[in-house]
Coordinates of C-alpha atoms in Angstrom, one line a residue:
X1 CA -5.9 -82.1 22.7
X2 CA -4.7 -82.3 19.0
X3 CA -3.7 -78.7 17.9
X4 CA -5.3 -79.3 14.5
X5 CA -8.6 -80.8 15.8
X6 CA -10.4 -77.4 14.7
X7 CA -8.8 -77.1 11.3
X8 CA -11.5 -76.8 8.5
X9 CA -11.8 -79.6 6.2
X10 CA -9.2 -79.6 3.3
X11 CA -11.8 -78.6 0.7
X12 CA -11.4 -75.4 -1.8
X13 CA -14.6 -73.9 -0.2
X14 CA -13.6 -74.2 3.7
X15 CA -10.0 -73.5 2.6
X16 CA -10.8 -70.7 0.5
X17 CA -9.4 -72.0 -2.5
X18 CA -12.3 -71.5 -4.8
X19 CA -11.4 -70.2 -8.2
X20 CA -12.4 -66.5 -8.4
X21 CA -12.7 -64.3 -11.7
X22 CA -11.6 -60.4 -11.7
X23 CA -12.1 -58.4 -14.9
X24 CA -8.7 -56.9 -16.2
X25 CA -9.6 -53.4 -17.4
X26 CA -7.4 -53.2 -20.5
X27 CA -8.2 -50.1 -22.9
X28 CA -9.9 -52.5 -25.3
X29 CA -12.2 -53.9 -22.8
X30 CA -13.0 -50.5 -21.2
X31 CA -13.7 -49.0 -24.4
X32 CA -15.9 -51.8 -25.6
X33 CA -17.8 -52.0 -22.3
X34 CA -18.7 -48.2 -22.4
X35 CA -19.7 -48.8 -26.2
X36 CA -21.5 -51.6 -25.6
X37 CA -23.5 -50.0 -22.5
X38 CA -23.9 -47.1 -24.6
X39 CA -25.4 -48.7 -27.5
X40 CA -28.0 -50.8 -25.4
X41 CA -29.0 -47.9 -23.3
X42 CA -29.8 -45.3 -25.9
X43 CA -32.2 -47.4 -27.7
X44 CA -33.9 -48.5 -24.3
X45 CA -34.0 -45.0 -23.4
X46 CA -35.7 -44.0 -26.7
X47 CA -38.4 -46.8 -26.4
X48 CA -38.8 -45.8 -23.0
X49 CA -39.3 -42.2 -23.4
X50 CA -41.5 -42.7 -26.5
X51 CA -43.9 -45.2 -24.6
X52 CA -44.1 -42.4 -22.0
X53 CA -44.8 -39.8 -24.0
X54 CA -47.8 -42.0 -25.5
X55 CA -49.3 -42.1 -21.9
X56 CA -52.1 -39.6 -22.0
X57 CA -52.5 -37.8 -18.7
X58 CA -54.4 -34.8 -17.3
X59 CA -54.4 -33.3 -13.8
X60 CA -55.8 -30.6 -12.1
X61 CA -55.2 -29.3 -8.8
X62 CA -58.4 -28.4 -6.8
X63 CA -57.4 -27.3 -3.3
X64 CA -54.3 -26.6 -1.4
X65 CA -51.1 -24.4 -1.5
X66 CA -50.9 -22.5 -5.0
X67 CA -54.3 -23.3 -5.9
X68 CA -55.2 -20.7 -8.7
X69 CA -58.5 -19.9 -10.3
X70 CA -59.1 -22.0 -13.7
X71 CA -61.9 -22.3 -16.4
X72 CA -61.7 -26.1 -15.3
X73 CA -63.1 -25.6 -12.1
X74 CA -66.6 -24.0 -11.1
X75 CA -66.9 -23.6 -7.5
X76 CA -70.4 -24.7 -5.5
X77 CA -70.7 -23.3 -2.4
X78 CA -67.7 -22.1 -0.9
X79 CA -65.6 -24.4 -3.4
X80 CA -63.2 -27.2 -2.6
X81 CA -60.6 -25.1 -1.2
X82 CA -60.6 -25.6 2.5
X83 CA -58.7 -23.0 4.4
X84 CA -58.9 -24.5 7.8
X85 CA -59.7 -27.7 9.7
X86 CA -63.3 -26.5 10.8
X87 CA -63.9 -26.4 7.0
X88 CA -63.3 -30.3 6.6
X89 CA -65.6 -33.5 6.9
X90 CA -68.9 -31.8 5.9
X91 CA -70.1 -34.1 3.1
X92 CA -71.9 -31.5 1.9
X93 CA -71.1 -31.0 -1.9
X94 CA -73.4 -27.7 -1.7
X95 CA -71.2 -26.3 0.9
X96 CA -67.8 -27.1 -0.2
X97 CA -67.9 -28.8 -3.5
X98 CA -66.7 -28.0 -7.3
X99 CA -67.3 -29.3 -10.8
X100 CA -63.9 -30.2 -12.4
X101 CA -64.0 -30.7 -16.3
X102 CA -61.1 -32.8 -18.2
X103 CA -60.8 -31.8 -22.2
X104 CA -59.6 -34.7 -23.8
X105 CA -57.5 -33.5 -26.4
X106 CA -55.8 -37.1 -27.2
X107 CA -57.7 -40.2 -27.4
X108 CA -57.7 -42.1 -24.4
X109 CA -57.8 -45.7 -24.7
X110 CA -59.6 -47.8 -21.9
X111 CA -58.9 -48.7 -19.2
X112 CA -58.4 -44.9 -18.0
X113 CA -57.5 -44.8 -14.4
X114 CA -58.9 -42.0 -11.9
X115 CA -56.5 -41.2 -9.3
X116 CA -56.5 -38.6 -6.4
X117 CA -52.8 -37.1 -5.6
X118 CA -51.4 -35.8 -2.5
X119 CA -48.4 -33.4 -2.3
X120 CA -46.3 -32.4 0.9
X121 CA -48.1 -35.7 2.7
X122 CA -45.3 -37.8 4.5
X123 CA -46.9 -41.3 4.8
X124 CA -43.2 -42.6 4.9
X125 CA -42.5 -41.0 8.5
X126 CA -41.6 -43.4 10.6
X127 CA -44.0 -42.9 13.3
X128 CA -46.8 -42.6 11.0
X129 CA -46.0 -46.1 9.1
X130 CA -45.7 -48.0 12.3
X131 CA -48.8 -46.6 13.8
X132 CA -51.0 -49.7 12.8
X133 CA -52.1 -53.3 14.2
X134 CA -52.0 -55.7 11.5
X135 CA -53.5 -58.3 13.6
X136 CA -56.4 -56.0 14.3
X137 CA -56.5 -55.4 10.6
X138 CA -56.9 -59.4 9.9
X139 CA -59.9 -59.5 12.2
X140 CA -58.5 -60.5 15.6
X141 CA -60.7 -58.6 18.0
X142 CA -58.3 -59.5 20.8
X143 CA -55.4 -57.9 19.4
X144 CA -53.2 -55.4 21.2
X145 CA -53.4 -51.8 20.1
X146 CA -49.9 -51.0 21.7
X147 CA -48.7 -50.8 18.0
X148 CA -51.3 -48.0 17.2
X149 CA -49.6 -45.5 19.4
X150 CA -50.3 -42.5 19.7
X151 CA -53.7 -42.8 18.4
X152 CA -55.6 -45.7 19.8
X153 CA -58.9 -43.8 21.4
X154 CA -60.8 -40.9 19.9
X155 CA -60.9 -38.8 23.2
X156 CA -64.1 -37.0 24.1
X157 CA -66.0 -34.8 22.0
X158 CA -66.9 -37.0 19.4
X159 CA -70.1 -38.8 18.7
X160 CA -70.9 -41.9 16.7
X161 CA -73.0 -42.9 13.8
X162 CA -74.0 -46.2 11.6
X163 CA -72.6 -45.1 8.5
X164 CA -75.0 -42.6 6.5
X165 CA -77.7 -42.3 9.3
X166 CA -78.6 -38.9 10.7
X167 CA -78.9 -39.8 14.4
X168 CA -75.9 -40.4 16.7
X169 CA -75.9 -43.9 18.3
X170 CA -73.6 -42.6 20.9
X171 CA -72.8 -39.4 22.7
X172 CA -69.7 -37.4 22.7
X173 CA -68.8 -37.8 26.3
X174 CA -67.2 -41.4 25.8
X175 CA -63.5 -42.0 24.9
X176 CA -64.1 -44.5 22.2
X177 CA -61.6 -47.1 21.4
X178 CA -60.7 -46.9 17.7
X179 CA -61.2 -50.0 15.5
X180 CA -59.0 -50.1 13.4
X181 CA -56.7 -47.7 15.6
X182 CA -53.8 -46.1 14.4
X183 CA -52.8 -42.9 12.7
X184 CA -52.9 -44.6 8.9
X185 CA -56.2 -45.8 9.3
X186 CA -57.7 -42.8 11.1
X187 CA -56.2 -40.0 8.5
X188 CA -58.1 -41.7 5.3
X189 CA -58.6 -39.3 2.4
X190 CA -62.1 -38.7 2.1
X191 CA -62.9 -36.6 -0.8
X192 CA -65.8 -38.0 -2.8
X193 CA -65.4 -38.2 -6.9
X194 CA -68.4 -38.6 -9.3
X195 CA -68.9 -38.3 -13.0
X196 CA -71.5 -35.3 -13.3
X197 CA -71.6 -34.9 -16.8
X198 CA -69.8 -36.1 -20.3
X199 CA -70.1 -34.4 -23.6
X200 CA -69.3 -36.7 -26.4
X201 CA -69.9 -36.1 -30.2
X202 CA -71.9 -33.2 -29.3
X203 CA -74.4 -34.9 -27.1
X204 CA -74.4 -34.0 -23.4
X205 CA -74.7 -37.0 -20.7
X206 CA -75.8 -36.4 -17.3
X207 CA -75.8 -38.3 -13.9
X208 CA -78.5 -40.3 -14.7
X209 CA -78.2 -40.9 -18.5
X210 CA -77.0 -44.2 -20.0
X211 CA -73.7 -44.1 -21.7
X212 CA -71.8 -46.9 -23.3
X213 CA -74.4 -49.0 -21.4
X214 CA -73.5 -47.7 -18.0
X215 CA -75.5 -45.1 -15.9
X216 CA -73.0 -42.1 -16.2
X217 CA -72.4 -41.7 -12.4
X218 CA -71.4 -45.3 -12.6
X219 CA -68.8 -44.9 -15.2
X220 CA -65.9 -45.2 -12.7
X221 CA -65.7 -48.7 -11.4
X222 CA -64.2 -48.4 -7.9
X223 CA -63.7 -52.4 -7.3
X224 CA -60.4 -54.0 -8.3
X225 CA -58.2 -51.4 -7.1
X226 CA -56.6 -52.9 -4.6
X227 CA -53.7 -55.5 -4.4
X228 CA -55.3 -58.8 -4.6
X229 CA -53.2 -60.2 -2.0
X230 CA -54.0 -57.3 0.3
X231 CA -57.8 -58.1 -0.2
X232 CA -57.7 -61.8 0.1
X233 CA -55.1 -62.0 3.3
X234 CA -54.7 -58.9 5.0
X235 CA -58.0 -57.2 5.7
X236 CA -60.8 -58.8 7.4
X237 CA -63.7 -57.1 9.5
X238 CA -64.1 -58.2 12.8
X239 CA -67.0 -60.1 14.0
X240 CA -69.0 -57.9 16.0
X241 CA -70.0 -60.8 18.6
X242 CA -66.4 -61.1 19.4
X243 CA -66.4 -57.8 20.6
X244 CA -66.2 -57.3 24.7
X245 CA -67.5 -53.8 24.9
X246 CA -68.9 -52.9 21.6
X247 CA -70.5 -49.6 23.0
X248 CA -67.3 -48.1 23.8
X249 CA -65.7 -49.0 20.5
X250 CA -65.8 -47.0 17.2
X251 CA -66.0 -48.8 13.9
X252 CA -64.8 -47.7 10.8
X253 CA -68.2 -46.8 9.3
X254 CA -69.4 -45.1 12.6
X255 CA -66.8 -42.5 12.5
X256 CA -68.3 -39.2 11.5
X257 CA -65.4 -38.6 9.0
X258 CA -65.4 -41.7 7.3
X259 CA -68.8 -43.0 7.5
X260 CA -70.0 -41.8 4.0
X261 CA -66.8 -43.4 2.5
X262 CA -67.1 -46.9 4.4
X263 CA -70.2 -48.7 4.2
X264 CA -71.9 -50.3 7.3
X265 CA -72.8 -53.5 5.5
X266 CA -71.9 -55.1 1.8
X267 CA -74.9 -54.3 -0.4
X268 CA -75.6 -50.9 1.5
X269 CA -77.1 -48.4 -1.3
X270 CA -75.7 -45.3 -1.8
X271 CA -77.1 -41.7 -1.3
X272 CA -76.9 -39.5 -4.3
X273 CA -73.8 -36.8 -4.0
X274 CA -73.2 -38.1 -0.5
X275 CA -71.3 -41.5 -0.2
X276 CA -68.2 -42.4 -2.1
X277 CA -69.8 -45.5 -3.5
X278 CA -72.1 -45.2 -6.6
X279 CA -73.6 -48.7 -6.9
X280 CA -74.7 -50.9 -3.9
X281 CA -71.2 -51.3 -1.9
X282 CA -69.4 -54.5 -2.7
X283 CA -67.5 -54.6 0.6
X284 CA -67.7 -52.7 3.8
X285 CA -65.7 -51.7 6.7
X286 CA -61.7 -52.8 6.7
X287 CA -62.5 -54.6 3.5
X288 CA -63.5 -51.9 1.5
X289 CA -60.9 -51.0 -1.3
X290 CA -60.5 -47.5 -0.9
X291 CA -59.4 -48.1 2.8
X292 CA -57.1 -50.6 1.6
X293 CA -55.4 -48.7 -1.0
X294 CA -55.0 -45.9 1.3
X295 CA -53.3 -48.5 4.0
X296 CA -50.3 -49.1 1.7
X297 CA -48.5 -46.0 2.5
X298 CA -46.3 -44.2 -0.1
X299 CA -42.6 -43.6 0.0
X300 CA -42.5 -40.1 -1.0
X301 CA -44.4 -37.1 -0.1
X302 CA -45.8 -36.5 -3.3
X303 CA -48.0 -39.4 -4.3
X304 CA -51.0 -40.6 -6.2
X305 CA -53.7 -43.5 -5.4
X306 CA -56.0 -45.1 -7.4
X307 CA -59.7 -44.4 -7.0
X308 CA -61.2 -45.9 -10.0
X309 CA -61.0 -46.8 -13.6
X310 CA -63.2 -46.0 -16.5
X311 CA -63.3 -49.0 -18.8
X312 CA -64.5 -47.1 -21.9
X313 CA -62.6 -45.3 -24.5
X314 CA -62.5 -41.4 -24.2
X315 CA -62.3 -40.0 -27.5
X316 CA -60.5 -36.7 -28.6
X317 CA -62.6 -33.9 -28.2
X318 CA -64.7 -35.5 -25.4
X319 CA -65.1 -33.5 -22.1
X320 CA -65.4 -35.4 -18.7
X321 CA -66.8 -33.5 -15.8
X322 CA -66.4 -34.7 -12.1
X323 CA -68.4 -33.6 -9.2
X324 CA -66.1 -33.5 -6.1
X325 CA -67.0 -33.4 -2.5
X326 CA -64.1 -31.4 -0.5
X327 CA -63.6 -33.1 2.8
X328 CA -59.7 -33.8 3.1
X329 CA -58.0 -30.6 4.8
X330 CA -54.6 -30.3 3.5
X331 CA -54.0 -26.5 4.4
X332 CA -53.0 -27.6 8.1
X333 CA -49.7 -29.2 6.6
X334 CA -49.3 -26.9 3.3
X335 CA -50.4 -30.1 0.9
X336 CA -52.1 -29.9 -2.3
X337 CA -55.0 -31.9 -3.8
X338 CA -55.2 -32.8 -7.4
X339 CA -57.5 -35.3 -9.4
X340 CA -55.6 -37.4 -12.2
X341 CA -56.8 -39.3 -15.2
X342 CA -54.2 -41.2 -17.0
X343 CA -53.7 -44.3 -19.4
X344 CA -50.7 -46.6 -18.8
X345 CA -48.2 -48.5 -21.2
X346 CA -46.5 -51.8 -20.5
X347 CA -44.3 -50.2 -18.0
X348 CA -46.6 -48.2 -16.0
X349 CA -47.9 -44.7 -16.0
X350 CA -46.4 -41.6 -17.4
X351 CA -42.5 -41.4 -16.6
X352 CA -40.3 -39.4 -18.7
X353 CA -37.1 -39.3 -16.2
X354 CA -36.6 -42.9 -16.7
X355 CA -36.3 -42.6 -20.5
X356 CA -34.1 -39.5 -20.2
X357 CA -31.9 -41.2 -17.4
X358 CA -31.1 -44.2 -20.0
X359 CA -30.5 -41.5 -22.9
X360 CA -28.1 -39.7 -20.8
X361 CA -26.3 -42.6 -19.2
X362 CA -25.9 -44.3 -22.6
X363 CA -24.8 -41.0 -24.5
X364 CA -22.1 -40.5 -21.6
X365 CA -20.7 -44.0 -21.9
X366 CA -20.6 -43.4 -25.9
X367 CA -18.4 -40.2 -25.1
X368 CA -16.4 -42.0 -22.8
X369 CA -15.8 -44.8 -25.2
X370 CA -14.7 -42.2 -27.9
X371 CA -12.4 -40.5 -25.5
X372 CA -11.0 -43.5 -24.3
X373 CA -10.4 -44.6 -27.8
X374 CA -8.8 -41.5 -28.7
X375 CA -6.6 -41.5 -25.9
X376 CA -5.7 -45.1 -26.4
X377 CA -4.7 -44.4 -30.2
X378 CA -2.9 -41.3 -29.6
X379 CA -1.0 -42.2 -26.6
X380 CA -1.1 -45.9 -25.6
X381 CA -0.1 -47.0 -22.3
X382 CA 2.3 -50.1 -22.6
X383 CA 0.9 -52.1 -19.7
X384 CA -2.4 -51.8 -21.0
X385 CA -1.2 -53.7 -24.1
X386 CA -3.3 -56.8 -24.5
X387 CA -0.3 -59.0 -24.8
X388 CA -0.3 -59.3 -21.3
X389 CA -3.4 -61.1 -21.3
X390 CA -2.3 -64.7 -22.5
X391 CA -4.9 -67.4 -23.4
X392 CA -3.7 -71.1 -24.2
X393 CA -3.7 -70.3 -27.9
X394 CA -0.2 -68.3 -27.4
X395 CA 2.7 -70.9 -28.6
X396 CA 6.0 -70.9 -27.6
X397 CA 7.2 -70.0 -31.2
X398 CA 7.1 -66.3 -30.0
X399 CA 9.7 -67.0 -27.8
X400 CA 11.7 -69.5 -29.7
X401 CA 11.6 -67.4 -33.0
X402 CA 14.3 -65.0 -31.5
X403 CA 15.8 -66.9 -28.4
X404 CA 17.4 -70.5 -28.2
X405 CA 17.2 -71.5 -24.3
X406 CA 20.5 -73.4 -23.6
X407 CA 20.0 -74.5 -20.0
X408 CA 17.7 -73.7 -17.0
X409 CA 20.0 -72.0 -14.3
X410 CA 17.4 -71.1 -11.4
X411 CA 13.7 -71.9 -10.0
X412 CA 11.8 -70.1 -7.7
X413 CA 8.0 -69.4 -6.9
X414 CA 7.3 -66.9 -9.3
X415 CA 8.9 -68.7 -12.4
X416 CA 12.2 -70.0 -13.8
X417 CA 15.8 -68.5 -15.4
X418 CA 17.2 -69.8 -18.3
X419 CA 20.5 -69.0 -20.1
X420 CA 19.6 -68.2 -23.8
X421 CA 21.4 -67.2 -26.9
X422 CA 20.0 -64.5 -29.2
X423 CA 19.8 -65.8 -32.4
X424 CA 20.1 -62.2 -33.9
X425 CA 23.0 -60.9 -32.4
X426 CA 24.5 -64.2 -30.9
X427 CA 25.0 -63.0 -27.4
X428 CA 24.1 -65.0 -24.3
X429 CA 21.1 -63.7 -22.3
X430 CA 19.3 -64.4 -19.1
X431 CA 15.6 -65.2 -19.7
X432 CA 13.6 -64.8 -16.5
X433 CA 10.0 -66.4 -17.4
X434 CA 7.5 -65.1 -15.1
X435 CA 4.9 -68.0 -14.3
X436 CA 1.2 -66.7 -14.9
X437 CA -1.9 -67.5 -13.0
X438 CA -4.2 -69.9 -15.1
X439 CA -7.7 -70.7 -14.3
X440 CA -8.2 -72.6 -17.4
X441 CA -9.5 -70.2 -19.7
X442 CA -7.7 -66.9 -19.0
X443 CA -4.0 -66.4 -17.9
X444 CA -3.7 -63.4 -15.9
X445 CA -0.1 -61.7 -14.8
X446 CA -0.2 -61.2 -11.2
X447 CA 0.2 -57.5 -9.7
X448 CA 3.5 -58.2 -8.2
X449 CA 5.0 -59.2 -11.7
X450 CA 3.5 -56.4 -13.6
X451 CA 5.3 -54.2 -10.6
X452 CA 8.4 -55.7 -11.4
X453 CA 8.3 -55.0 -15.2
X454 CA 7.1 -51.4 -14.6
X455 CA 9.7 -50.9 -12.1
X456 CA 12.4 -52.0 -14.7
X457 CA 10.9 -50.0 -17.3
X458 CA 10.7 -46.6 -15.5
X459 CA 14.6 -47.0 -14.5
X460 CA 15.1 -47.5 -18.5
X461 CA 17.7 -50.0 -17.6
X462 CA 19.6 -51.1 -20.8
X463 CA 20.1 -54.7 -19.6
X464 CA 16.2 -55.2 -19.9
X465 CA 16.1 -55.9 -23.3
X466 CA 12.6 -57.1 -24.3
X467 CA 9.3 -58.6 -22.9
X468 CA 7.8 -61.4 -24.6
X469 CA 4.7 -63.3 -24.3
X470 CA 5.5 -66.9 -24.0
X471 CA 2.4 -69.3 -23.4
X472 CA 1.6 -69.7 -19.8
X473 CA 4.8 -67.4 -19.1
X474 CA 5.8 -63.8 -19.8
X475 CA 9.7 -63.7 -20.3
X476 CA 11.9 -60.8 -19.3
X477 CA 15.2 -61.1 -21.3
X478 CA 18.0 -59.6 -19.3
X479 CA 21.8 -59.5 -19.4
X480 CA 23.3 -62.8 -18.4
X481 CA 25.5 -62.8 -15.7
X482 CA 27.5 -66.0 -15.2
X483 CA 28.2 -65.8 -11.4
X484 CA 27.0 -64.2 -8.2
X485 CA 28.3 -63.3 -4.6
X486 CA 27.0 -66.6 -3.2
X487 CA 29.0 -68.6 -5.8
X488 CA 31.9 -66.9 -4.3
X489 CA 31.1 -67.4 -0.8
X490 CA 30.3 -64.3 0.0
X491 CA 27.2 -63.1 2.1
X492 CA 26.4 -59.5 1.7
X493 CA 24.0 -59.4 4.9
X494 CA 23.0 -55.6 4.6
X495 CA 20.8 -55.4 1.4
X496 CA 18.4 -52.6 1.6
X497 CA 17.4 -49.6 -0.5
X498 CA 19.9 -47.4 0.8
X499 CA 22.6 -49.9 -0.3
X500 CA 21.4 -49.9 -3.8
X501 CA 22.9 -47.2 -5.7
X502 CA 21.8 -45.8 -9.4
X503 CA 24.1 -43.9 -11.4
X504 CA 23.4 -41.2 -13.7
X505 CA 22.9 -43.3 -16.6
X506 CA 20.3 -45.7 -14.3
X507 CA 23.1 -48.6 -13.6
X508 CA 22.1 -50.4 -10.6
X509 CA 25.0 -50.9 -8.2
X510 CA 25.3 -52.8 -5.0
X511 CA 27.2 -51.1 -2.1
X512 CA 28.4 -51.3 1.5
X513 CA 30.2 -54.6 2.2
X514 CA 30.9 -53.7 5.6
X515 CA 28.9 -56.6 7.2
X516 CA 29.6 -58.9 4.5
X517 CA 30.7 -62.6 5.7
X518 CA 33.1 -64.9 3.8
X519 CA 32.5 -68.7 4.2
X520 CA 34.6 -71.6 3.1
X521 CA 32.1 -73.4 1.1
X522 CA 29.6 -75.9 1.6
X523 CA 30.0 -78.8 3.2
X524 CA 28.1 -81.0 0.5
X525 CA 29.4 -82.0 -2.9
X526 CA 26.8 -80.7 -4.8
X527 CA 23.5 -78.6 -4.6
X528 CA 21.2 -81.8 -4.0
X529 CA 23.9 -83.2 -1.5
X530 CA 24.0 -80.2 0.3
X531 CA 20.2 -80.1 0.6
X532 CA 20.5 -83.9 2.1
X533 CA 22.8 -82.6 4.7
X534 CA 20.4 -79.7 5.6
X535 CA 17.8 -82.3 6.1
X536 CA 19.8 -84.5 8.3
X537 CA 20.4 -81.9 10.8
X538 CA 16.7 -80.1 10.5
X539 CA 14.8 -83.4 10.5
X540 CA 11.7 -84.7 8.5
X541 CA 10.7 -81.6 6.3
X542 CA 7.0 -82.8 5.7
X543 CA 6.5 -83.4 9.4
X544 CA 7.5 -79.7 10.5
X545 CA 6.4 -78.1 6.9
X546 CA 3.1 -79.6 5.6
X547 CA 2.9 -76.6 3.1
X548 CA 6.2 -77.7 1.5
X549 CA 4.5 -80.0 -1.2
X550 CA 3.4 -76.8 -3.0
X551 CA 6.9 -75.8 -3.8
X552 CA 8.0 -76.3 -7.5
X553 CA 10.0 -79.3 -8.1
X554 CA 9.3 -80.7 -4.6
X555 CA 8.2 -84.3 -6.0
X556 CA 11.4 -84.6 -8.1
X557 CA 13.1 -85.6 -4.9
X558 CA 12.5 -87.9 -2.1
X559 CA 14.1 -87.5 1.2
X560 CA 14.5 -90.1 4.2
X561 CA 12.8 -89.5 7.4
X562 CA 15.5 -87.7 9.7
X563 CA 15.1 -87.1 13.4
X564 CA 16.4 -83.3 14.2
X565 CA 19.8 -83.3 15.6
X566 CA 20.1 -81.5 18.7
X567 CA 22.0 -78.1 17.5
X568 CA 23.8 -77.9 20.9
X569 CA 25.7 -81.1 20.2
X570 CA 26.7 -79.8 16.8
X571 CA 28.0 -76.5 18.3
X572 CA 28.9 -77.3 21.9
X573 CA 31.0 -74.3 22.1
X574 CA 28.3 -72.0 21.2
X575 CA 26.4 -70.0 23.8
X576 CA 22.9 -71.4 24.8
X577 CA 21.4 -67.9 23.7
X578 CA 23.2 -68.4 20.3
X579 CA 22.0 -71.9 20.0
X580 CA 18.3 -71.0 21.0
X581 CA 18.2 -68.3 18.2
X582 CA 19.7 -70.2 15.6
X583 CA 16.9 -73.2 16.3
X584 CA 14.0 -70.5 15.9
X585 CA 15.6 -68.9 12.6
X586 CA 16.0 -72.3 11.1
X587 CA 12.6 -73.6 11.5
X588 CA 11.5 -75.0 8.2
X589 CA 7.9 -73.8 8.5
X590 CA 8.0 -70.1 7.2
X591 CA 4.7 -69.3 9.3
X592 CA 6.4 -70.6 12.4
X593 CA 9.9 -69.1 11.9
X594 CA 11.1 -66.1 14.2
X595 CA 10.7 -62.8 12.6
X596 CA 13.2 -60.3 12.0
X597 CA 11.9 -58.0 14.3
X598 CA 11.8 -60.7 17.0
X599 CA 15.0 -61.9 16.4
X600 CA 16.3 -58.3 16.9
X601 CA 15.4 -58.3 20.6
X602 CA 16.6 -61.9 21.3
X603 CA 18.7 -62.2 24.2
X604 CA 21.9 -63.3 22.2
X605 CA 22.3 -59.8 20.7
X606 CA 22.3 -58.2 24.2
X607 CA 25.1 -60.5 25.2
X608 CA 27.6 -59.3 22.4
X609 CA 28.2 -60.4 19.0
X610 CA 30.7 -63.3 18.1
X611 CA 33.4 -62.2 15.8
X612 CA 33.9 -63.7 12.5
X613 CA 36.7 -66.1 12.5
X614 CA 37.3 -65.2 8.6
X615 CA 39.5 -62.4 7.6
X616 CA 37.6 -60.6 4.4
X617 CA 41.2 -59.1 3.4
X618 CA 42.9 -62.6 3.4
X619 CA 40.2 -64.1 1.4
X620 CA 40.1 -61.5 -1.4
X621 CA 44.3 -62.3 -1.8
X622 CA 43.6 -65.8 -2.1
X623 CA 40.8 -65.1 -4.6
X624 CA 43.1 -63.0 -6.8
X625 CA 46.0 -65.5 -6.5
X626 CA 43.7 -68.2 -7.7
X627 CA 42.4 -66.1 -10.6
X628 CA 45.7 -65.1 -11.6
X629 CA 46.7 -69.1 -11.6
X630 CA 43.7 -70.0 -13.6
X631 CA 44.5 -67.0 -16.3
X632 CA 48.2 -68.6 -16.6
X633 CA 46.8 -71.9 -17.2

């Protein structure tokens, strides 16, 4: 099987070569970013806070933990406070009711929304949220009730009624199947609110009086309070003809806790101060909008749900009185009940936190921008200099104005090395031009090159003369050294951090030549001939190393297609282990070449090293003699 059969296509996406962008956080960019964010956030925060302040909102708690006596609340009977569960679900305003008065101190423009608010009620509890049957709510009579666990039946002791009828239609000895089932559907908020009295411009209006073209008791419109998508697609009453066991089923309007909230049929007339609807019911069962609003669970334990809206302006000085029938018990979970009226703005209800948050974040960004600006001006960081961000508009003249490039003396993966003349001092320098990554818009210095510059800067080496931006390069100006160990046919063979020494003045010195090897020189007549000789031995380089085409200057030279020469024929006297090790070390493809770790455990090193046939001392004597001979000439 072809070993490359599973190789992905050679496309930028599949080879992970897509162009990427990463911001370089220089001081100017950081300062500018913080300043821009601050300048944007502060005005937005001011606008949001102003709009929030323009929302007129009044809230009065009438039941639950911490409720206090108030001139705005007048009790009827035992009042709206329900001390235990036995006092709930009476639907008798004369027993558990109250009158709540809102004094409008600032004009409220229509629409004015009426909410009920619950505190410490965790509708977001996982078990509570999951206890529902969406299929059943959509009108499927055969839907499974398993999702409604733990509440699918009523248990015994509960009678069922037909909406507001006084006579039970089923005994309390039957365990009725709830429809709809589940914790959410069967914990419906069932307090009832009516507009009882309104005082405007010195005139008092009562429930049956006409105000702004409406009977006062109908001032609150209870339609259009649920999401349109919920009303149209998620809630539909089950056809009673589809019920297989209607006698043992308790529908929503048959439940004694909800029969005064949910009508039995569309158009059912209200009973004054008894039912939740004040006009003929526009919908019934699970399609009632109060029920639909409740079924959309809240994410926090303190929440508001829309009860209705008033489509009439409420002028300053108006008094609006609600009659409340208290049925929903909150004392069992230390909760609270409140009634709220509020206007809205273009971004919703009153929410001072959002505007304050924007202002605080914006102010913090501005403070940070000022601090970073002061730090940058008083104590700038060299590597944060924008000179290291090079665009295409930098020209070679920045380098040419000081140095004259004489010849290229080296080339590598990160750039080129040139011999150059300092036009000011006349001295010869070595200029290392580090290649910069260029995405077509912004040239960015790689981290490795920054590391090289920073390391040499910290050493404060006197031979690092300058750092110059140069088009798509950064040029390091160094001391020019005309020769190196390799040109003297010396391999050090033990270069490691411990052998790179620093003097007290920061001068770098190379030590420990104990493992150095001296060789007689290259076999080729020149560098190019030497490369050809290497290829003749190792074989066709492109067949063995596909990535060689990406190397600098590869296309400048073409090589014949040679077959690899067997190393055991080149070194007939060498041990088999030595030939094997050499063949693995001379693999052209670096990804397939034997690593140093694996080479150290090769069999060759356990058979004993081969002594070098060269004498280093003899070689040095020969070199000194040659140097003296050249000096005499």
